[in-house]
Amino acid sequence: MKELKIQPIKNGTVIDHIPSGMALKVLRIIGIDEKGVDSTVSVAMHVPSKGTGWKDIVKVEDRELDPKEVDKISLISPSATINIIRNYEVAEKHKVQLPKVIKGIVKCANPSCITNLNEPVETMFTIKSKSPLKLRCHYCDRELEDVVEHII
Ligand SMILES: [Zn+2]
């Protein structure tokens, strides 16, 4: 826990190595701007990071992220590390991984795509390029560049 520049937590999740400036987008993904969140969330922004300059850290008490939230974080922050904390110890630590197929977490930019027509069709994208991140819609082939803006 020494490497974390913020207070240790008893149970919860620490999302580390978020690119500097992206912490607020991570908060949106984990629903902090919605009503009904009852856990404490702390944010450290612009923290010195070994090798990579600066990073942000988000700490969520008493909650572990669901797989969709982790996938969303991988879209905005492919270098992030998820630390699951149980009883003040890091119980699990893993790097996020960009899924090969991205299902149900990004909206297609094409208004006439079947996924935008009130059909019960979940959005599905494949990765066209990782850096910069570009996705391709499985249904209409539309390429999506501003991925972060289209996270559902
Ligand atoms: Zn589409």
PDB file of C-alpha atoms and ligand atoms in Angstrom:
ATOM      1  CA  MET A   1       0.000   0.000   0.000  1.00  0.00           C
ATOM      2  CA  LYS A   2       2.983   2.337   0.374  1.00  0.00           C
ATOM      3  CA  GLU A   3       2.971   3.287  -3.290  1.00  0.00           C
ATOM      4  CA  LEU A   4      -0.555   4.635  -3.053  1.00  0.00           C
ATOM      5  CA  LYS A   5      -0.440   8.324  -2.267  1.00  0.00           C
ATOM      6  CA  ILE A   6      -3.895   8.323  -0.742  1.00  0.00           C
ATOM      7  CA  GLN A   7      -5.173   6.981   2.546  1.00  0.00           C
ATOM      8  CA  PRO A   8      -5.529   3.203   2.689  1.00  0.00           C
ATOM      9  CA  ILE A   9      -9.056   1.856   2.668  1.00  0.00           C
ATOM     10  CA  LYS A  10     -10.410  -1.206   4.431  1.00  0.00           C
ATOM     11  CA  ASN A  11     -12.438  -2.656   1.565  1.00  0.00           C
ATOM     12  CA  GLY A  12     -13.078  -1.515  -1.965  1.00  0.00           C
ATOM     13  CA  THR A  13     -11.316  -0.746  -5.207  1.00  0.00           C
ATOM     14  CA  VAL A  14      -8.370   1.452  -6.075  1.00  0.00           C
ATOM     15  CA  ILE A  15      -8.051   2.340  -9.751  1.00  0.00           C
ATOM     16  CA  ASP A  16      -4.434   3.347 -10.240  1.00  0.00           C
ATOM     17  CA  HIS A  17      -2.355   4.547 -13.210  1.00  0.00           C
ATOM     18  CA  ILE A  18      -5.204   6.492 -14.781  1.00  0.00           C
ATOM     19  CA  PRO A  19      -3.766   8.943 -17.331  1.00  0.00           C
ATOM     20  CA  SER A  20      -3.517  12.392 -15.769  1.00  0.00           C
ATOM     21  CA  GLY A  21      -6.740  14.341 -16.297  1.00  0.00           C
ATOM     22  CA  MET A  22      -8.972  11.306 -16.879  1.00  0.00           C
ATOM     23  CA  ALA A  23     -10.116  10.689 -13.285  1.00  0.00           C
ATOM     24  CA  LEU A  24     -13.387  12.557 -13.759  1.00  0.00           C
ATOM     25  CA  LYS A  25     -14.287  10.376 -16.730  1.00  0.00           C
ATOM     26  CA  VAL A  26     -13.611   7.318 -14.578  1.00  0.00           C
ATOM     27  CA  LEU A  27     -15.958   8.751 -11.923  1.00  0.00           C
ATOM     28  CA  ARG A  28     -18.682   9.107 -14.538  1.00  0.00           C
ATOM     29  CA  ILE A  29     -18.210   5.483 -15.558  1.00  0.00           C
ATOM     30  CA  ILE A  30     -18.553   4.173 -12.054  1.00  0.00           C
ATOM     31  CA  GLY A  31     -21.700   6.249 -11.590  1.00  0.00           C
ATOM     32  CA  ILE A  32     -20.511   8.774  -9.055  1.00  0.00           C
ATOM     33  CA  ASP A  33     -22.549  11.541 -10.665  1.00  0.00           C
ATOM     34  CA  GLU A  34     -25.751   9.556 -10.202  1.00  0.00           C
ATOM     35  CA  LYS A  35     -27.972   9.488  -7.162  1.00  0.00           C
ATOM     36  CA  GLY A  36     -27.927   6.468  -4.936  1.00  0.00           C
ATOM     37  CA  VAL A  37     -24.183   6.022  -4.616  1.00  0.00           C
ATOM     38  CA  ASP A  38     -23.569   5.289  -0.982  1.00  0.00           C
ATOM     39  CA  SER A  39     -19.862   4.632  -0.846  1.00  0.00           C
ATOM     40  CA  THR A  40     -17.039   7.080  -0.240  1.00  0.00           C
ATOM     41  CA  VAL A  41     -15.011   7.973  -3.300  1.00  0.00           C
ATOM     42  CA  SER A  42     -11.665   9.750  -3.219  1.00  0.00           C
ATOM     43  CA  VAL A  43      -9.721  11.113  -6.128  1.00  0.00           C
ATOM     44  CA  ALA A  44      -6.064  12.019  -6.347  1.00  0.00           C
ATOM     45  CA  MET A  45      -5.180  13.973  -9.447  1.00  0.00           C
ATOM     46  CA  HIS A  46      -1.799  14.746 -10.914  1.00  0.00           C
ATOM     47  CA  VAL A  47       0.164  12.350  -8.757  1.00  0.00           C
ATOM     48  CA  PRO A  48       3.814  11.738  -9.726  1.00  0.00           C
ATOM     49  CA  SER A  49       4.193   8.340 -11.378  1.00  0.00           C
ATOM     50  CA  LYS A  50       7.394   6.376 -11.830  1.00  0.00           C
ATOM     51  CA  GLY A  51       8.419   6.463 -15.446  1.00  0.00           C
ATOM     52  CA  THR A  52       5.260   7.860 -16.965  1.00  0.00           C
ATOM     53  CA  GLY A  53       5.169  11.353 -15.473  1.00  0.00           C
ATOM     54  CA  TRP A  54       1.774  11.982 -13.902  1.00  0.00           C
ATOM     55  CA  LYS A  55      -1.291   9.917 -13.132  1.00  0.00           C
ATOM     56  CA  ASP A  56      -4.676  10.053 -11.426  1.00  0.00           C
ATOM     57  CA  ILE A  57      -5.958   7.618  -8.806  1.00  0.00           C
ATOM     58  CA  VAL A  58      -9.592   6.862  -7.886  1.00  0.00           C
ATOM     59  CA  LYS A  59     -10.499   5.020  -4.704  1.00  0.00           C
ATOM     60  CA  VAL A  60     -13.977   3.601  -4.109  1.00  0.00           C
ATOM     61  CA  GLU A  61     -14.777   2.262  -0.665  1.00  0.00           C
ATOM     62  CA  ASP A  62     -16.901  -0.834  -0.060  1.00  0.00           C
ATOM     63  CA  ARG A  63     -17.448  -1.597  -3.709  1.00  0.00           C
ATOM     64  CA  GLU A  64     -15.854  -3.811  -6.344  1.00  0.00           C
ATOM     65  CA  LEU A  65     -16.370  -2.931 -10.013  1.00  0.00           C
ATOM     66  CA  ASP A  66     -18.471  -5.049 -12.335  1.00  0.00           C
ATOM     67  CA  PRO A  67     -16.933  -6.346 -15.593  1.00  0.00           C
ATOM     68  CA  LYS A  68     -18.698  -3.725 -17.744  1.00  0.00           C
ATOM     69  CA  GLU A  69     -17.292  -0.921 -15.643  1.00  0.00           C
ATOM     70  CA  VAL A  70     -13.809  -2.417 -15.971  1.00  0.00           C
ATOM     71  CA  ASP A  71     -14.244  -2.676 -19.768  1.00  0.00           C
ATOM     72  CA  LYS A  72     -15.303   0.964 -19.933  1.00  0.00           C
ATOM     73  CA  ILE A  73     -12.276   2.007 -17.924  1.00  0.00           C
ATOM     74  CA  SER A  74     -10.064   0.076 -20.365  1.00  0.00           C
ATOM     75  CA  LEU A  75     -11.426   2.261 -23.182  1.00  0.00           C
ATOM     76  CA  ILE A  76     -10.408   5.543 -21.599  1.00  0.00           C
ATOM     77  CA  SER A  77      -7.416   4.326 -19.700  1.00  0.00           C
ATOM     78  CA  PRO A  78      -5.696   1.252 -21.174  1.00  0.00           C
ATOM     79  CA  SER A  79      -2.845   1.529 -18.671  1.00  0.00           C
ATOM     80  CA  ALA A  80      -5.037   1.517 -15.548  1.00  0.00           C
ATOM     81  CA  THR A  81      -4.523  -0.979 -12.747  1.00  0.00           C
ATOM     82  CA  ILE A  82      -7.428  -2.259 -10.660  1.00  0.00           C
ATOM     83  CA  ASN A  83      -6.570  -3.097  -7.057  1.00  0.00           C
ATOM     84  CA  ILE A  84      -9.212  -4.924  -5.039  1.00  0.00           C
ATOM     85  CA  ILE A  85      -8.700  -4.169  -1.362  1.00  0.00           C
ATOM     86  CA  ARG A  86      -9.959  -6.519   1.317  1.00  0.00           C
ATOM     87  CA  ASN A  87      -9.194  -5.823   4.960  1.00  0.00           C
ATOM     88  CA  TYR A  88      -6.532  -3.211   4.073  1.00  0.00           C
ATOM     89  CA  GLU A  89      -4.598  -5.653   1.875  1.00  0.00           C
ATOM     90  CA  VAL A  90      -4.383  -5.746  -1.914  1.00  0.00           C
ATOM     91  CA  ALA A  91      -6.318  -8.982  -2.504  1.00  0.00           C
ATOM     92  CA  GLU A  92      -6.201  -8.754  -6.302  1.00  0.00           C
ATOM     93  CA  LYS A  93      -4.301  -6.534  -8.677  1.00  0.00           C
ATOM     94  CA  HIS A  94      -4.652  -6.573 -12.421  1.00  0.00           C
ATOM     95  CA  LYS A  95      -4.181  -4.330 -15.432  1.00  0.00           C
ATOM     96  CA  VAL A  96      -7.316  -3.551 -17.389  1.00  0.00           C
ATOM     97  CA  GLN A  97      -7.471  -5.210 -20.789  1.00  0.00           C
ATOM     98  CA  LEU A  98      -9.130  -3.871 -23.859  1.00  0.00           C
ATOM     99  CA  PRO A  99     -11.722  -6.508 -24.830  1.00  0.00           C
ATOM    100  CA  LYS A 100     -11.479  -7.907 -28.391  1.00  0.00           C
ATOM    101  CA  VAL A 101     -15.191  -7.378 -28.876  1.00  0.00           C
ATOM    102  CA  ILE A 102     -16.805  -4.425 -27.128  1.00  0.00           C
ATOM    103  CA  LYS A 103     -20.426  -5.161 -26.299  1.00  0.00           C
ATOM    104  CA  GLY A 104     -23.086  -2.886 -24.885  1.00  0.00           C
ATOM    105  CA  ILE A 105     -20.848  -0.163 -23.473  1.00  0.00           C
ATOM    106  CA  VAL A 106     -20.337   2.160 -26.459  1.00  0.00           C
ATOM    107  CA  LYS A 107     -22.999   3.792 -28.624  1.00  0.00           C
ATOM    108  CA  CYS A 108     -22.714   3.824 -32.431  1.00  0.00           C
ATOM    109  CA  ALA A 109     -22.353   7.300 -33.975  1.00  0.00           C
ATOM    110  CA  ASN A 110     -24.474   6.398 -36.991  1.00  0.00           C
ATOM    111  CA  PRO A 111     -28.071   7.505 -36.292  1.00  0.00           C
ATOM    112  CA  SER A 112     -29.490   4.956 -38.750  1.00  0.00           C
ATOM    113  CA  CYS A 113     -27.521   2.037 -37.291  1.00  0.00           C
ATOM    114  CA  ILE A 114     -29.852  -0.747 -36.124  1.00  0.00           C
ATOM    115  CA  THR A 115     -28.492  -0.268 -32.583  1.00  0.00           C
ATOM    116  CA  ASN A 116     -29.926   3.276 -32.599  1.00  0.00           C
ATOM    117  CA  LEU A 117     -33.399   2.331 -33.861  1.00  0.00           C
ATOM    118  CA  ASN A 118     -35.049   1.146 -30.659  1.00  0.00           C
ATOM    119  CA  GLU A 119     -34.472  -2.466 -31.659  1.00  0.00           C
ATOM    120  CA  PRO A 120     -33.436  -4.829 -28.869  1.00  0.00           C
ATOM    121  CA  VAL A 121     -29.932  -5.058 -30.297  1.00  0.00           C
ATOM    122  CA  GLU A 122     -26.906  -4.558 -28.069  1.00  0.00           C
ATOM    123  CA  THR A 123     -24.128  -2.474 -29.627  1.00  0.00           C
ATOM    124  CA  MET A 124     -21.046  -4.404 -30.695  1.00  0.00           C
ATOM    125  CA  PHE A 125     -17.693  -3.098 -31.881  1.00  0.00           C
ATOM    126  CA  THR A 126     -14.360  -4.554 -32.880  1.00  0.00           C
ATOM    127  CA  ILE A 127     -11.022  -2.781 -32.404  1.00  0.00           C
ATOM    128  CA  LYS A 128      -9.741  -1.123 -35.542  1.00  0.00           C
ATOM    129  CA  SER A 129      -6.750   0.561 -33.955  1.00  0.00           C
ATOM    130  CA  LYS A 130      -5.501   0.710 -30.382  1.00  0.00           C
ATOM    131  CA  SER A 131      -3.506   3.915 -30.466  1.00  0.00           C
ATOM    132  CA  PRO A 132      -5.300   6.120 -31.205  1.00  0.00           C
ATOM    133  CA  LEU A 133      -8.308   4.051 -30.207  1.00  0.00           C
ATOM    134  CA  LYS A 134     -10.675   3.439 -33.127  1.00  0.00           C
ATOM    135  CA  LEU A 135     -13.578   1.012 -33.156  1.00  0.00           C
ATOM    136  CA  ARG A 136     -15.691  -0.413 -35.957  1.00  0.00           C
ATOM    137  CA  CYS A 137     -19.406  -1.079 -35.551  1.00  0.00           C
ATOM    138  CA  HIS A 138     -20.236  -4.733 -36.141  1.00  0.00           C
ATOM    139  CA  TYR A 139     -23.636  -3.833 -37.619  1.00  0.00           C
ATOM    140  CA  CYS A 140     -23.104  -0.799 -39.878  1.00  0.00           C
ATOM    141  CA  ASP A 141     -19.291  -0.761 -40.280  1.00  0.00           C
ATOM    142  CA  ARG A 142     -19.162   2.872 -39.144  1.00  0.00           C
ATOM    143  CA  GLU A 143     -15.779   3.737 -37.709  1.00  0.00           C
ATOM    144  CA  LEU A 144     -15.804   5.406 -34.301  1.00  0.00           C
ATOM    145  CA  GLU A 145     -12.914   7.671 -33.313  1.00  0.00           C
ATOM    146  CA  ASP A 146     -14.153   9.724 -30.361  1.00  0.00           C
ATOM    147  CA  VAL A 147     -14.809   6.567 -28.367  1.00  0.00           C
ATOM    148  CA  VAL A 148     -14.727   8.209 -24.935  1.00  0.00           C
ATOM    149  CA  GLU A 149     -17.596  10.519 -25.890  1.00  0.00           C
ATOM    150  CA  HIS A 150     -19.748   7.528 -26.872  1.00  0.00           C
ATOM    151  CA  ILE A 151     -19.418   5.443 -23.740  1.00  0.00           C
ATOM    152  CA  ILE A 152     -22.940   4.593 -22.587  1.00  0.00           C
TER     153      ILE A 152
HETATM  154 ZN    ZN B   1     -23.459   1.054 -36.109  1.00  0.00          ZN
END
